[in-house]
JSON list of C-alpha atoms in Angstrom, two decimals:
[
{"chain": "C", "resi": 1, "resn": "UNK", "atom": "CA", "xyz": [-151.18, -67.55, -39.53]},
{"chain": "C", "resi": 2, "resn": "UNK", "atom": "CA", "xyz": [-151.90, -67.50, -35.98]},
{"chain": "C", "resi": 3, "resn": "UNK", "atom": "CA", "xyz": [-155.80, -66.80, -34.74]},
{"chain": "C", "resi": 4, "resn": "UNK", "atom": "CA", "xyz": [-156.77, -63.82, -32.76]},
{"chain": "C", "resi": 5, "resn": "UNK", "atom": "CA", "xyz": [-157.97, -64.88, -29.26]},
{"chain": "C", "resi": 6, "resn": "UNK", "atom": "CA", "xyz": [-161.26, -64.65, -30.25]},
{"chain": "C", "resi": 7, "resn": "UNK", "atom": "CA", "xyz": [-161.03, -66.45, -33.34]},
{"chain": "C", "resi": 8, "resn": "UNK", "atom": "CA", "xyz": [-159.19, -69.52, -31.18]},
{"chain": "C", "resi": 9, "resn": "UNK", "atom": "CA", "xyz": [-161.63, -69.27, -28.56]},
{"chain": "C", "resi": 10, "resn": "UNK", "atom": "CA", "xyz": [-164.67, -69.26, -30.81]},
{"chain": "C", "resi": 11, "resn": "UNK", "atom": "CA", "xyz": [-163.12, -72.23, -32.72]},
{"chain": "C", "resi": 12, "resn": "UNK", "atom": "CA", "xyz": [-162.79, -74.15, -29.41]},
{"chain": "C", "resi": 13, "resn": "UNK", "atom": "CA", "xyz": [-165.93, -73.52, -28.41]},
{"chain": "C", "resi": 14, "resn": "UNK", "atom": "CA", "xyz": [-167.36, -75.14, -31.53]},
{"chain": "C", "resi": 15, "resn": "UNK", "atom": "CA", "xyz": [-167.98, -78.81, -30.88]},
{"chain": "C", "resi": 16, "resn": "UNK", "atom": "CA", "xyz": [-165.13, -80.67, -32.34]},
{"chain": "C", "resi": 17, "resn": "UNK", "atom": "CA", "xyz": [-163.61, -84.02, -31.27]},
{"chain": "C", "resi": 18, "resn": "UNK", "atom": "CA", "xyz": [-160.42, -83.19, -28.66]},
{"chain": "C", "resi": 19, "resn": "UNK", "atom": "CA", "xyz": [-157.35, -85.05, -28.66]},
{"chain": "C", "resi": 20, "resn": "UNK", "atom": "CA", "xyz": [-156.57, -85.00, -25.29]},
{"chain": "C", "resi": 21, "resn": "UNK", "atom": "CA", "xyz": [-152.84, -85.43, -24.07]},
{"chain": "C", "resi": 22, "resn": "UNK", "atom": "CA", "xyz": [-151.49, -85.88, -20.84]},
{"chain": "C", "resi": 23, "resn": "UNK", "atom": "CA", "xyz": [-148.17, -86.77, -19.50]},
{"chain": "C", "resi": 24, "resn": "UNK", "atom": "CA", "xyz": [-148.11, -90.74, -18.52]},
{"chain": "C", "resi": 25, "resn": "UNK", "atom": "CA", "xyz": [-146.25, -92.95, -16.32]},
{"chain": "C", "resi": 26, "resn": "UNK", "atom": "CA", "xyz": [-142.40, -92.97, -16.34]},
{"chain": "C", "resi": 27, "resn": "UNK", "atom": "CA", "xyz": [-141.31, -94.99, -19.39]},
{"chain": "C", "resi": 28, "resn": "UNK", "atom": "CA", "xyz": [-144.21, -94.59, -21.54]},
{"chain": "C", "resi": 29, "resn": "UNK", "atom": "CA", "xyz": [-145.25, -91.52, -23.98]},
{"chain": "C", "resi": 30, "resn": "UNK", "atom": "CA", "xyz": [-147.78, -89.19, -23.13]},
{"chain": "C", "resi": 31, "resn": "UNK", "atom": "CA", "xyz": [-151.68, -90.33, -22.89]},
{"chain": "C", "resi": 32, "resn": "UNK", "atom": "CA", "xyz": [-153.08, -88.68, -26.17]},
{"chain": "C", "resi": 33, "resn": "UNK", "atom": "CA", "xyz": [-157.04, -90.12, -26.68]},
{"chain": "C", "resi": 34, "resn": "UNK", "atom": "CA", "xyz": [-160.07, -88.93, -28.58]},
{"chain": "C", "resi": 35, "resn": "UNK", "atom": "CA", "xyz": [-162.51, -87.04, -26.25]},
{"chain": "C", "resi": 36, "resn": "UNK", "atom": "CA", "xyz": [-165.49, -84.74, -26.03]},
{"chain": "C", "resi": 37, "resn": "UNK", "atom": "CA", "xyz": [-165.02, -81.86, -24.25]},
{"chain": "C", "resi": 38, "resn": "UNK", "atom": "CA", "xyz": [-167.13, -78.50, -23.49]},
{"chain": "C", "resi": 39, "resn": "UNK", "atom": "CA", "xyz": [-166.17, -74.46, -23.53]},
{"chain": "C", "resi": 40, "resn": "UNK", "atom": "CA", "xyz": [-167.74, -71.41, -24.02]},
{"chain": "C", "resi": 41, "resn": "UNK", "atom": "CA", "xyz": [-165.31, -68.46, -24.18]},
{"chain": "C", "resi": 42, "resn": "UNK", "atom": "CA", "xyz": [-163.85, -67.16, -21.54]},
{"chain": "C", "resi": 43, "resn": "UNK", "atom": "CA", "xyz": [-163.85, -69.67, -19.20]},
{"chain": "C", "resi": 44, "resn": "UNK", "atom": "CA", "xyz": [-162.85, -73.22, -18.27]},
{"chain": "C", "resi": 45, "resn": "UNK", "atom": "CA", "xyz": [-162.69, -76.37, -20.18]},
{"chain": "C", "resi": 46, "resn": "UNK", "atom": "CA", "xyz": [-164.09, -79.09, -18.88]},
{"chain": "C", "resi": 47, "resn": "UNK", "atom": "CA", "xyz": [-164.40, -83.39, -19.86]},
{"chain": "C", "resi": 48, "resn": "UNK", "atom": "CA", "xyz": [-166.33, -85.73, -18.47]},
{"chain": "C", "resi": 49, "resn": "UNK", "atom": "CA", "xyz": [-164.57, -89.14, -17.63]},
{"chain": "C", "resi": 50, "resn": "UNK", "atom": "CA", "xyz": [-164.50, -92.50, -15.64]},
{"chain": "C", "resi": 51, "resn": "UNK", "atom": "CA", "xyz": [-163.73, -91.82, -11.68]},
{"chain": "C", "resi": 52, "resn": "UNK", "atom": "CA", "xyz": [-161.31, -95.29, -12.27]},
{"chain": "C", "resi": 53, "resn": "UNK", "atom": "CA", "xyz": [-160.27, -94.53, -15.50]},
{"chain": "C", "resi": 54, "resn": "UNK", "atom": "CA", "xyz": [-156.38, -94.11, -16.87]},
{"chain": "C", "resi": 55, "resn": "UNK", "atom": "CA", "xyz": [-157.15, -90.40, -17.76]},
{"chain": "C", "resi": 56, "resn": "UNK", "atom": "CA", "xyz": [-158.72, -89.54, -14.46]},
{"chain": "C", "resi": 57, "resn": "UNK", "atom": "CA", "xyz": [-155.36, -90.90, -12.71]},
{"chain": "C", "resi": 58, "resn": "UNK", "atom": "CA", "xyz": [-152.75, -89.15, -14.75]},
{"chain": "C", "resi": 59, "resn": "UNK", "atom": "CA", "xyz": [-154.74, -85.90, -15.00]},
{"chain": "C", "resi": 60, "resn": "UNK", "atom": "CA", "xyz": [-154.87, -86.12, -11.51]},
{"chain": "C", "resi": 61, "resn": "UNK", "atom": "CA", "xyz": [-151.42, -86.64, -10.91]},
{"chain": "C", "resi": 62, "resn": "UNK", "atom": "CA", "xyz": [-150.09, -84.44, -13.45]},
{"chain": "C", "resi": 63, "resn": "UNK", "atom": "CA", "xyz": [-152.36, -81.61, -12.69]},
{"chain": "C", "resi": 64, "resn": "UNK", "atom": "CA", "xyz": [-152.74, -80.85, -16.29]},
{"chain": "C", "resi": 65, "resn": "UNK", "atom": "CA", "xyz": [-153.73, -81.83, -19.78]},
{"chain": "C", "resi": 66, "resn": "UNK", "atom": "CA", "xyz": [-153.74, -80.50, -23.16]},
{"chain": "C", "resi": 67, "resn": "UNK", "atom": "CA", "xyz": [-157.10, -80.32, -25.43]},
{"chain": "C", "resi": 68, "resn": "UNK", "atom": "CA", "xyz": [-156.00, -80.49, -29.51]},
{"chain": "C", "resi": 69, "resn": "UNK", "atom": "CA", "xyz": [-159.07, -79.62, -31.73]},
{"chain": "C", "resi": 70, "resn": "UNK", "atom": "CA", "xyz": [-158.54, -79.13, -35.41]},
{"chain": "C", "resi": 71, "resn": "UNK", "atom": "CA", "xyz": [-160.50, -79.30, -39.20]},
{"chain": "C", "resi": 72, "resn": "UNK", "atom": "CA", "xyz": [-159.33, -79.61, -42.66]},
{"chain": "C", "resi": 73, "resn": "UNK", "atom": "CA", "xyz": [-162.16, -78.02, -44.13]},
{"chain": "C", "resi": 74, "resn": "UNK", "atom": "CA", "xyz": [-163.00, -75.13, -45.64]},
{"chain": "C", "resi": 75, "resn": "UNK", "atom": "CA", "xyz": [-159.46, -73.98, -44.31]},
{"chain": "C", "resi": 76, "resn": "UNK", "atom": "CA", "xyz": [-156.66, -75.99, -42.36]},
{"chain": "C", "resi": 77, "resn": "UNK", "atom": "CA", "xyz": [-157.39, -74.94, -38.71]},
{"chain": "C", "resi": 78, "resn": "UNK", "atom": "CA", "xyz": [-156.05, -76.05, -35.54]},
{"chain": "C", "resi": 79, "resn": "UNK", "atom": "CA", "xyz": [-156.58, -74.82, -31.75]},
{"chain": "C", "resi": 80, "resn": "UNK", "atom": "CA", "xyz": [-154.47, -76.50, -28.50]},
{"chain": "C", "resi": 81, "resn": "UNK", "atom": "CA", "xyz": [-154.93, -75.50, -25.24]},
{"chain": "C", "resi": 82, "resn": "UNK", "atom": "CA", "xyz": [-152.69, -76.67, -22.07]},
{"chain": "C", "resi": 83, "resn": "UNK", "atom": "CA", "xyz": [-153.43, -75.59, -18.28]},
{"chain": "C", "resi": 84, "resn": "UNK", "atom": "CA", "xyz": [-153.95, -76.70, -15.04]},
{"chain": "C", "resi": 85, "resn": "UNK", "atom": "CA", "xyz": [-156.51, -78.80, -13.42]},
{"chain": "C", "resi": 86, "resn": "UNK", "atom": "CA", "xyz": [-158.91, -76.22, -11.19]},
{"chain": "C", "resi": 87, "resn": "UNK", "atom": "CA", "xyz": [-161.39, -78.68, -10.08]},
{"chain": "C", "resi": 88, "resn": "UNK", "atom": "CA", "xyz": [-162.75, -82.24, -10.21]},
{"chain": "C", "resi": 89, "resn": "UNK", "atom": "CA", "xyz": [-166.03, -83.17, -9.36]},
{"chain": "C", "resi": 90, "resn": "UNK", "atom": "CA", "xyz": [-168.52, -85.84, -9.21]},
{"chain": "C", "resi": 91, "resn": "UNK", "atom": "CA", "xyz": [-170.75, -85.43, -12.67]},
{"chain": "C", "resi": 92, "resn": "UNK", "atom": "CA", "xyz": [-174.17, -84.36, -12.44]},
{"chain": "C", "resi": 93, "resn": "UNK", "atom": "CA", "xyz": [-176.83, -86.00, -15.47]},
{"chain": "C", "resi": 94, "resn": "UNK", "atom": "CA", "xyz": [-177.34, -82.17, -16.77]},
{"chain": "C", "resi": 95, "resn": "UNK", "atom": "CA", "xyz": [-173.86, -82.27, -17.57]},
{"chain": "C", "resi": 96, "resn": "UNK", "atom": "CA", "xyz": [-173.79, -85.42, -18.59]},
{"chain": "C", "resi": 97, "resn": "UNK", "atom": "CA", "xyz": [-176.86, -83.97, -21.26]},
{"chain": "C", "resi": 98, "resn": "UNK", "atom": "CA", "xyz": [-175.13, -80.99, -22.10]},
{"chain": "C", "resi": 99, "resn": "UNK", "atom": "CA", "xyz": [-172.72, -82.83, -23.49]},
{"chain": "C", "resi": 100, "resn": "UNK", "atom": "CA", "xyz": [-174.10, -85.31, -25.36]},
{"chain": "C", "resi": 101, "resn": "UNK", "atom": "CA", "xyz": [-176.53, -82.92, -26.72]},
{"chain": "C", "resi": 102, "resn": "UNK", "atom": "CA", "xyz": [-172.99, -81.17, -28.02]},
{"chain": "C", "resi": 103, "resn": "UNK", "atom": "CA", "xyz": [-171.93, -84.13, -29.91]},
{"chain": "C", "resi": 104, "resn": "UNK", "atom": "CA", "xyz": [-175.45, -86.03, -30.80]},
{"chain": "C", "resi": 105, "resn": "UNK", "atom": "CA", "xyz": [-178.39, -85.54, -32.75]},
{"chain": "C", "resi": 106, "resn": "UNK", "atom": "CA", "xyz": [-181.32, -84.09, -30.14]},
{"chain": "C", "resi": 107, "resn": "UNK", "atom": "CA", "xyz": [-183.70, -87.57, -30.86]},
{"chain": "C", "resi": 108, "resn": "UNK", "atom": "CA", "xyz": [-180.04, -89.65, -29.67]},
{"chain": "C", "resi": 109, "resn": "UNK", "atom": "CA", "xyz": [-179.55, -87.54, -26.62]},
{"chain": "C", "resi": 110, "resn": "UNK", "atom": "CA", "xyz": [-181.59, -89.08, -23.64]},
{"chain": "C", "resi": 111, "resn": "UNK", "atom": "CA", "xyz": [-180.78, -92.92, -25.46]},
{"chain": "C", "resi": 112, "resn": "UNK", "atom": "CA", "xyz": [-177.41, -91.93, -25.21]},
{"chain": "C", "resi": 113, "resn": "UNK", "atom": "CA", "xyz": [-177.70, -90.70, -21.70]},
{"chain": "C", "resi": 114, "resn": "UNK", "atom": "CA", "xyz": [-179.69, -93.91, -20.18]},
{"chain": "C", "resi": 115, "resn": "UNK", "atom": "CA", "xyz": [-176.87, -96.38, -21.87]},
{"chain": "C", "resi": 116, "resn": "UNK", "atom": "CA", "xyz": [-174.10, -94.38, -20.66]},
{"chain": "C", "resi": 117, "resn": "UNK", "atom": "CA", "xyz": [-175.81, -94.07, -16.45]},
{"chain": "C", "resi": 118, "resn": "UNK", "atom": "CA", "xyz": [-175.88, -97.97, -17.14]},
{"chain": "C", "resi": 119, "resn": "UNK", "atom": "CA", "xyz": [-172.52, -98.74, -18.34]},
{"chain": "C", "resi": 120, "resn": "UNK", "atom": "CA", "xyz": [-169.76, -96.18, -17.87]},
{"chain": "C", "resi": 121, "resn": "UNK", "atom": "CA", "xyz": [-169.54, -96.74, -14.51]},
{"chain": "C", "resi": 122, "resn": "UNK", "atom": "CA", "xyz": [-168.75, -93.46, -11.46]},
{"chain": "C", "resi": 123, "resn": "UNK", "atom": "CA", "xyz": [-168.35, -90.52, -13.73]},
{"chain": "C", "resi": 124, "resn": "UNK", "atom": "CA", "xyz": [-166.45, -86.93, -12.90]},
{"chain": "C", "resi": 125, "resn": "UNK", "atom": "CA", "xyz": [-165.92, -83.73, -14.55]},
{"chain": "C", "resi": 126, "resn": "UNK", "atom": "CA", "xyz": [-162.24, -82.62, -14.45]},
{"chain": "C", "resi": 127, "resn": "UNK", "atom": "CA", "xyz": [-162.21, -78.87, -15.90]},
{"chain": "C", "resi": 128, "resn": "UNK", "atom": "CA", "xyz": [-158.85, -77.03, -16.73]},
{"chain": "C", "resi": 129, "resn": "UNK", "atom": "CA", "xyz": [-157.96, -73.32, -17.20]},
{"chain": "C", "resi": 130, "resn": "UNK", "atom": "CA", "xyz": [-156.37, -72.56, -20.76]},
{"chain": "C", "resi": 131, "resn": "UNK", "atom": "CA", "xyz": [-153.49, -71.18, -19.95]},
{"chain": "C", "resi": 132, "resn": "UNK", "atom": "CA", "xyz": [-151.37, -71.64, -23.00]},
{"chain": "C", "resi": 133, "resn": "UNK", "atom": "CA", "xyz": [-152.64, -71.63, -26.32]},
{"chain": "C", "resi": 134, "resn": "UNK", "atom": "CA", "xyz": [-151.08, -72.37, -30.27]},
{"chain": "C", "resi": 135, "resn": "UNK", "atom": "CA", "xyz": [-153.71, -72.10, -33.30]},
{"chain": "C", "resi": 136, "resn": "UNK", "atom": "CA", "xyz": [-153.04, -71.36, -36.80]},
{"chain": "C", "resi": 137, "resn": "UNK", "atom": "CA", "xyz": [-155.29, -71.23, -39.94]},
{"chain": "C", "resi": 138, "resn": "UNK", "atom": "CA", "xyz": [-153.48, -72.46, -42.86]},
{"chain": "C", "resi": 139, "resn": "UNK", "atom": "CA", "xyz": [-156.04, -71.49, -45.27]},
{"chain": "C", "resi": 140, "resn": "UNK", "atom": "CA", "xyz": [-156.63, -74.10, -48.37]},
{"chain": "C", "resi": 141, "resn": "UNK", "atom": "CA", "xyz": [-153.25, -75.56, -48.58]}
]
């Protein structure tokens, strides 16, 4: 059964691991990679990523990406969202916090934070405005 808007935007905004898809280079199937990802209903979805990474290039040349979230428990339940790219920016450390703290344990957080500054490299936050959305609830199949 399909989810009511707010039901599929509340789910989204819980924090759940994304699969995010996005179409790749000629020849090869689409880019589909774990990621964590931020939204609060209503508005825009964002990720945070590598300026040089593979997903930062085909995002940005295909001007749009999909964001899969799903659970098996207590109920079957799966949210996807697909729109276009409205903005790309260099990350900020708040952000960088914010999510983290969505993901980790609070006493993880700022460890988490100093290792990534040190070794991920140029960071940006790409964020994308659902525009089409599937969810269902298949209840305890």
């Amino acid at each position: 059964m399909a989810l009511t808007r707010e039901e599929r935007e509340q789910f989204l905004a819980e924090p759940h691991i994304a699969a995010l898809a996005v179409a790749a280079e000629e020849g090869r199937a689409p880019l589909s990679v774990p990621i964590w990802y931020q939204y609060e209903p209503g508005g825009d979805a964002w990720i945070l990523t590598g300026l040089d990474s593979r997903k930062h290039r085909l995002i940005s040349a295909a001007g749009r990406f999909t964001l899969m979230v799903d659970r098996v428990d207590p109920t079957i339940r799966y949210v996807s969202v697909e729109g276009p790219v409205v903005d790309t920016v260099p990350f900020t450390v708040e952000q960088l916090r914010e999510i983290s703290a969505r993901y980790l344990p609070a006493e993880k957080v700022e460890e988490y934070v100093e290792f990534s500054l040190k070794n991920h490299g140029e960071m940006v936050v790409i964020r994308m405005r659902p525009e089409r959305w599937v969810s269902s609830d298949l209840g305890s199949v």
